[in-house]
Backbone as a chain_set.jsonl record, in Angstrom:
{"seq": "XXXXXXXXXXXXXXXXXXXXXXXXXXXXXXXXXXXXXXXXXXXXXXXXXXXXXXXXXXXXXXXXXXXXXXXXXXXXXXXXXXXXXXXXXXXXXXXXXXXXXXXXXXXX", "coords": {"N": [[242.277, 59.13, 172.143], [243.376, 62.962, 172.809], [241.814, 64.543, 175.506], [241.97, 67.394, 175.795], [242.57, 68.415, 172.72], [240.91, 67.103, 171.61], [238.292, 68.224, 172.264], [239.181, 71.42, 171.609], [238.355, 70.542, 168.646], [236.194, 69.631, 168.059], [233.956, 71.573, 168.166], [234.448, 72.145, 165.365], [233.83, 70.574, 163.904], [231.518, 69.973, 164.216], [230.13, 71.993, 162.737], [231.661, 71.818, 160.542], [229.808, 69.349, 159.152], [227.953, 70.536, 159.45], [227.615, 71.778, 156.97], [226.523, 70.472, 154.972], [224.191, 68.947, 155.541], [221.018, 69.693, 157.102], [221.019, 68.722, 160.717], [219.368, 66.495, 163.84], [220.771, 66.94, 167.245], [220.868, 64.117, 168.663], [221.366, 62.857, 166.145], [223.67, 63.789, 165.432], [225.484, 63.219, 167.376], [225.484, 60.606, 167.484], [227.067, 60.081, 164.243], [229.289, 61.334, 165.344], [230.373, 59.474, 166.827], [230.516, 57.281, 165.151], [233.398, 57.836, 165.072], [235.104, 58.943, 167.259], [234.942, 58.383, 170.543], [232.622, 60.437, 172.219], [229.948, 62.513, 174.158], [226.955, 62.514, 174.821], [225.692, 65.066, 176.113], [227.64, 66.647, 175.07], [227.745, 67.451, 172.485], [224.782, 69.303, 172.984], [225.659, 70.973, 173.901], [228.028, 71.97, 173.175], [225.398, 73.012, 170.34], [223.904, 74.995, 171.521], [226.072, 76.894, 171.65], [226.649, 77.281, 169.107], [224.107, 78.303, 168.067], [223.649, 80.599, 170.241], [225.975, 82.311, 169.017], [225.539, 82.813, 166.643], [226.134, 81.463, 164.632], [224.269, 79.424, 163.846], [220.9, 77.858, 163.377], [217.792, 76.872, 164.507], [215.279, 74.831, 164.162], [211.895, 73.182, 164.279], [211.09, 69.592, 163.764], [207.926, 67.972, 163.073], [207.224, 64.675, 163.892], [206.397, 62.363, 161.321], [205.463, 59.34, 161.604], [204.783, 59.133, 164.261], [204.342, 60.613, 167.558], [206.733, 62.205, 167.86], [209.154, 65.267, 168.098], [211.799, 66.547, 166.652], [214.682, 68.954, 167.386], [215.942, 69.691, 164.551], [219.329, 71.409, 163.265], [220.91, 73.41, 161.364], [223.072, 75.48, 159.587], [223.937, 79.496, 159.577], [224.779, 82.019, 157.636], [226.516, 83.285, 158.613], [227.748, 81.008, 159.824], [228.493, 79.554, 158.07], [230.414, 81.38, 157.01], [231.854, 81.165, 159.289], [233.289, 78.931, 159.353], [234.686, 78.548, 156.876], [236.688, 80.628, 158.108], [237.096, 78.588, 160.092], [238.741, 76.158, 159.075], [240.514, 77.677, 157.379], [242.16, 78.449, 159.644], [242.558, 75.84, 160.272], [244.052, 74.755, 158.087], [246.535, 76.317, 158.501], [247.602, 75.804, 160.6], [247.825, 72.396, 160.498], [249.794, 72.347, 158.533], [251.833, 73.832, 159.764], [252.155, 71.471, 162.407], [252.882, 69.72, 161.316], [255.196, 70.805, 159.991], [257.344, 70.693, 162.954], [257.076, 68.254, 162.742], [258.139, 66.181, 160.895], [260.83, 68.165, 160.713], [261.259, 69.115, 163.291], [261.017, 72.025, 163.38], [260.606, 75.178, 162.593], [258.781, 76.357, 159.655], [258.464, 80.63, 159.157]], "CA": [[242.724, 60.886, 172.033], [243.598, 63.255, 174.301], [241.201, 65.321, 175.946], [241.738, 68.813, 175.132], [242.742, 67.889, 171.211], [239.643, 66.792, 170.812], [237.762, 69.405, 172.428], [239.12, 72.203, 170.849], [238.069, 70.297, 167.261], [234.581, 69.592, 167.879], [233.018, 72.567, 167.057], [235.012, 72.522, 164.258], [233.818, 68.746, 162.887], [229.939, 69.614, 164.345], [230.063, 72.777, 162.001], [231.443, 70.673, 159.302], [228.655, 68.151, 159.241], [226.574, 71.285, 159.061], [227.134, 72.948, 156.194], [226.749, 69.77, 154.491], [222.873, 68.936, 155.831], [220.328, 69.911, 159.191], [220.839, 67.151, 161.531], [219.622, 67.014, 165.116], [221.156, 66.999, 168.133], [221.341, 62.591, 168.76], [221.933, 62.274, 165.299], [225.016, 64.635, 164.762], [226.267, 62.574, 168.521], [225.506, 59.285, 166.791], [228.011, 60.492, 163.605], [230.762, 61.404, 165.612], [230.77, 58.971, 167.894], [232.024, 56.681, 164.492], [235.149, 58.584, 164.657], [235.455, 59.066, 168.297], [234.126, 58.981, 171.787], [231.653, 62.016, 172.355], [228.677, 62.615, 175.131], [225.257, 63.989, 173.922], [225.566, 66.544, 176.643], [228.74, 68.337, 174.929], [227.072, 68.002, 171.41], [224.212, 69.673, 173.128], [226.21, 72.442, 174.464], [228.382, 73.368, 171.371], [225.346, 72.978, 169.429], [223.54, 75.903, 171.589], [226.829, 77.719, 171.748], [226.643, 77.669, 168.151], [222.877, 78.656, 167.892], [224.186, 81.792, 170.504], [226.662, 83.098, 168.211], [224.16, 82.691, 165.511], [226.251, 80.321, 163.815], [223.312, 77.481, 163.683], [219.845, 77.993, 163.54], [216.98, 75.348, 165.152], [213.885, 74.466, 164.118], [211.32, 72.248, 165.551], [210.17, 69.482, 162.91], [207.158, 66.7, 163.646], [207.989, 63.65, 162.46], [205.25, 61.915, 160.504], [204.459, 58.4, 161.555], [205.218, 59.438, 165.638], [204.807, 62.114, 168.458], [207.722, 62.686, 168.35], [209.17, 65.982, 167.704], [213.173, 66.831, 166.863], [215.054, 70.004, 167.05], [216.89, 70.024, 163.544], [220.226, 72.823, 163.272], [221.434, 74.282, 160.078], [223.933, 76.429, 159.441], [223.465, 80.323, 159.032], [225.31, 82.484, 156.538], [227.46, 83.605, 159.908], [228.112, 79.818, 160.537], [229.827, 79.158, 156.711], [231.847, 82.914, 156.991], [233.077, 80.384, 160.5], [233.765, 77.63, 158.781], [235.605, 78.752, 156.198], [237.652, 80.485, 158.873], [238.308, 77.282, 160.845], [239.167, 75.372, 157.573], [241.945, 78.096, 157.116], [242.925, 78.324, 160.347], [243.317, 74.641, 160.472], [245.594, 73.909, 156.786], [248.043, 76.852, 158.662], [247.589, 74.543, 161.526], [247.792, 71.182, 160.128], [251.162, 72.557, 158.421], [252.813, 73.4, 161.332], [252.119, 70.342, 163.178], [253.586, 68.279, 159.717], [256.81, 70.866, 159.877], [257.183, 70.223, 163.572], [256.828, 66.787, 163.162], [259.238, 66.231, 160.327], [261.878, 68.701, 161.168], [261.87, 69.849, 164.613], [261.326, 73.446, 163.523], [259.141, 76.14, 162.149], [259.428, 77.668, 158.836], [258.304, 81.894, 158.979]], "C": [[242.164, 61.707, 173.3], [242.163, 63.965, 174.051], [240.821, 66.579, 175.374], [242.017, 68.891, 173.796], [241.268, 67.976, 170.86], [237.991, 68.048, 170.463], [237.715, 71.057, 171.301], [239.07, 71.646, 168.888], [236.858, 70.108, 167.011], [234.001, 70.387, 167.628], [232.873, 72.501, 165.901], [233.745, 70.865, 163.407], [231.663, 69.494, 162.917], [229.932, 71.149, 163.009], [230.445, 72.099, 160.382], [230.555, 69.715, 158.935], [227.568, 68.869, 158.654], [225.989, 71.785, 158.029], [227.477, 71.57, 155.106], [224.818, 69.009, 154.072], [222.445, 69.619, 157.187], [220.468, 68.137, 159.493], [220.33, 67.933, 162.911], [220.645, 66.968, 165.665], [221.868, 65.045, 168.328], [222.048, 62.606, 167.152], [223.418, 62.678, 164.708], [226.185, 63.697, 166.102], [226.995, 60.714, 167.843], [226.9, 59.02, 165.627], [229.251, 60.467, 163.996], [231.401, 60.689, 166.73], [231.47, 57.39, 166.886], [232.641, 56.999, 164.472], [235.804, 58.583, 165.856], [234.009, 59.011, 169.591], [232.912, 60.361, 172.616], [230.29, 61.602, 173.163], [228.137, 63.631, 174.234], [225.261, 65.529, 174.885], [226.415, 67.37, 175.454], [228.504, 68.641, 173.559], [226.061, 68.716, 171.239], [224.309, 70.747, 172.81], [226.951, 72.61, 173.426], [227.538, 73.567, 170.547], [224.843, 74.206, 169.975], [224.791, 77.404, 172.053], [226.716, 79.024, 170.167], [225.471, 79.388, 167.826], [223.449, 79.856, 168.85], [224.959, 82.975, 169.568], [226.305, 83.335, 167.103], [225.511, 82.169, 164.098], [224.878, 79.627, 162.68], [221.782, 78.25, 164.142], [218.531, 76.609, 164.155], [216.018, 75.372, 164.081], [213.094, 73.15, 164.61], [210.675, 71.219, 164.515], [209.56, 67.712, 163.904], [207.496, 65.592, 163.244], [206.321, 62.6, 161.95], [204.527, 60.6, 161.487], [204.822, 58.58, 163.838], [204.808, 60.74, 165.863], [205.596, 62.785, 168.527], [207.877, 63.673, 167.92], [210.934, 65.957, 167.84], [213.399, 68.528, 166.708], [216.282, 69.868, 165.872], [217.837, 71.588, 163.447], [220.47, 72.89, 162.318], [221.675, 75.292, 159.9], [223.454, 77.74, 159.179], [224.763, 81.007, 157.966], [226.852, 83.403, 157.279], [228.17, 82.686, 160.095], [229.172, 79.174, 159.691], [230.808, 80.247, 156.694], [232.672, 81.791, 158.196], [233.386, 79.011, 160.6], [234.617, 77.214, 157.983], [236.826, 78.998, 156.868], [237.961, 79.41, 159.54], [238.984, 76.558, 159.546], [240.819, 76.03, 157.625], [242.712, 78.295, 157.801], [243.69, 76.582, 160.649], [244.085, 73.742, 159.052], [246.497, 74.797, 157.645], [247.99, 75.903, 160.51], [248.307, 73.099, 161.557], [250.109, 71.006, 159.445], [252.061, 72.652, 159.722], [253.486, 72.44, 162.022], [253.294, 69.5, 162.664], [255.317, 69.423, 160.173], [257.205, 70.565, 161.649], [257.791, 68.689, 164.112], [258.152, 66.06, 162.153], [260.353, 66.677, 160.391], [261.751, 69.004, 161.672], [261.507, 71.153, 164.334], [259.857, 73.92, 162.76], [259.411, 76.96, 161.584], [258.624, 79.262, 159.536], [257.907, 82.003, 157.595]], "O": [[241.314, 61.542, 174.175], [241.522, 64.031, 173.002], [239.818, 66.87, 174.722], [241.452, 69.94, 173.485], [240.663, 68.701, 170.07], [237.254, 68.433, 169.556], [236.83, 71.575, 170.62], [239.656, 72.29, 168.018], [236.36, 70.345, 165.91], [233.246, 70.175, 166.679], [231.835, 72.654, 165.256], [233.144, 70.678, 162.349], [230.846, 69.469, 161.997], [229.326, 70.62, 162.077], [229.708, 71.958, 159.406], [231.012, 69.196, 157.916], [226.682, 68.5, 157.883], [224.828, 72.132, 157.815], [228.535, 71.571, 154.476], [224.332, 68.703, 152.983], [223.186, 69.994, 158.096], [220.228, 67.056, 158.957], [220.519, 69.104, 163.24], [221.659, 66.94, 164.967], [223.053, 64.759, 168.159], [223.249, 62.359, 167.047], [224.09, 62.11, 163.847], [227.386, 63.53, 165.888], [228.047, 60.078, 167.776], [227.693, 58.103, 165.839], [230.182, 59.892, 163.433], [232.414, 60.963, 167.374], [232.346, 56.628, 167.295], [233.199, 56.575, 163.46], [236.999, 58.287, 165.835], [232.827, 59.357, 169.594], [232.907, 60.846, 173.748], [229.65, 60.585, 172.899], [228.377, 64.616, 173.536], [224.958, 66.665, 174.52], [226.041, 68.443, 174.979], [228.839, 69.749, 173.14], [225.787, 69.086, 170.097], [223.699, 71.458, 172.011], [226.569, 73.464, 172.624], [227.983, 74.233, 169.613], [225.112, 75.077, 169.148], [224.505, 78.49, 172.559], [226.699, 80.24, 169.976], [225.667, 80.579, 167.583], [224.041, 80.534, 168.01], [224.64, 84.158, 169.442], [226.884, 84.239, 166.501], [225.586, 82.567, 162.936], [224.678, 79.461, 161.477], [221.649, 79.042, 165.075], [218.8, 75.416, 164.019], [216.201, 76.099, 163.105], [213.633, 72.237, 165.235], [209.596, 71.665, 164.124], [210.072, 66.9, 164.674], [208.105, 65.487, 162.18], [205.346, 62.437, 162.684], [203.414, 60.696, 162.005], [205.133, 57.512, 164.364], [204.785, 61.696, 165.088], [205.544, 63.881, 169.085], [207.007, 63.865, 167.071], [211.456, 65.484, 168.85], [212.612, 69.271, 166.123], [217.458, 69.93, 166.229], [217.283, 72.684, 163.526], [220.079, 71.785, 161.942], [220.84, 76.195, 159.958], [222.432, 77.667, 158.497], [225.661, 80.24, 157.62], [227.816, 83.921, 156.716], [229.295, 82.953, 160.516], [230.191, 78.572, 160.028], [231.975, 80.019, 156.375], [233.878, 81.572, 158.086], [233.639, 78.24, 161.527], [235.23, 76.146, 157.992], [237.832, 78.306, 156.71], [239.163, 79.167, 159.646], [240.182, 76.823, 159.442], [241.882, 75.431, 157.794], [243.88, 78.418, 157.43], [244.808, 76.251, 161.044], [244.5, 72.585, 158.994], [247.57, 74.203, 157.756], [248.98, 75.684, 161.206], [249.133, 72.726, 162.391], [251.06, 70.26, 159.679], [252.708, 71.846, 160.391], [254.686, 72.331, 162.275], [254.211, 68.89, 163.212], [256.348, 68.881, 160.571], [257.657, 69.442, 161.427], [258.429, 68.211, 165.049], [259.057, 65.45, 162.723], [261.234, 65.845, 160.173], [261.981, 70.154, 161.299], [261.715, 71.766, 165.382], [258.755, 73.438, 162.498], [259.954, 78.001, 161.954], [258.105, 79.005, 160.622], [257.673, 83.108, 157.105]]}, "num_chains": 1, "name": "protein.A"}
């Protein structure tokens, strides 16, 4: 997949996954890698940006079976609004791309 295209959609994918449940970074990377190749560092940078923008909040959870801790992320109310906006933009973009593919023209 084209790198620029992938970069433009990864934030959307992360937010969409977080809309279903809380995830930790490595787990998100593994889930996304089922569909496309993503580096751990890329997902962690996206999570940091989303947290800084208050779209995501993080919390630490100590695992019962070990001394491991995991940093989980969940969407805030602002993150849910961001997801809604991204879904609307994606739908509009999909229509434009389909029109270009099928007709070679865009309707206004």
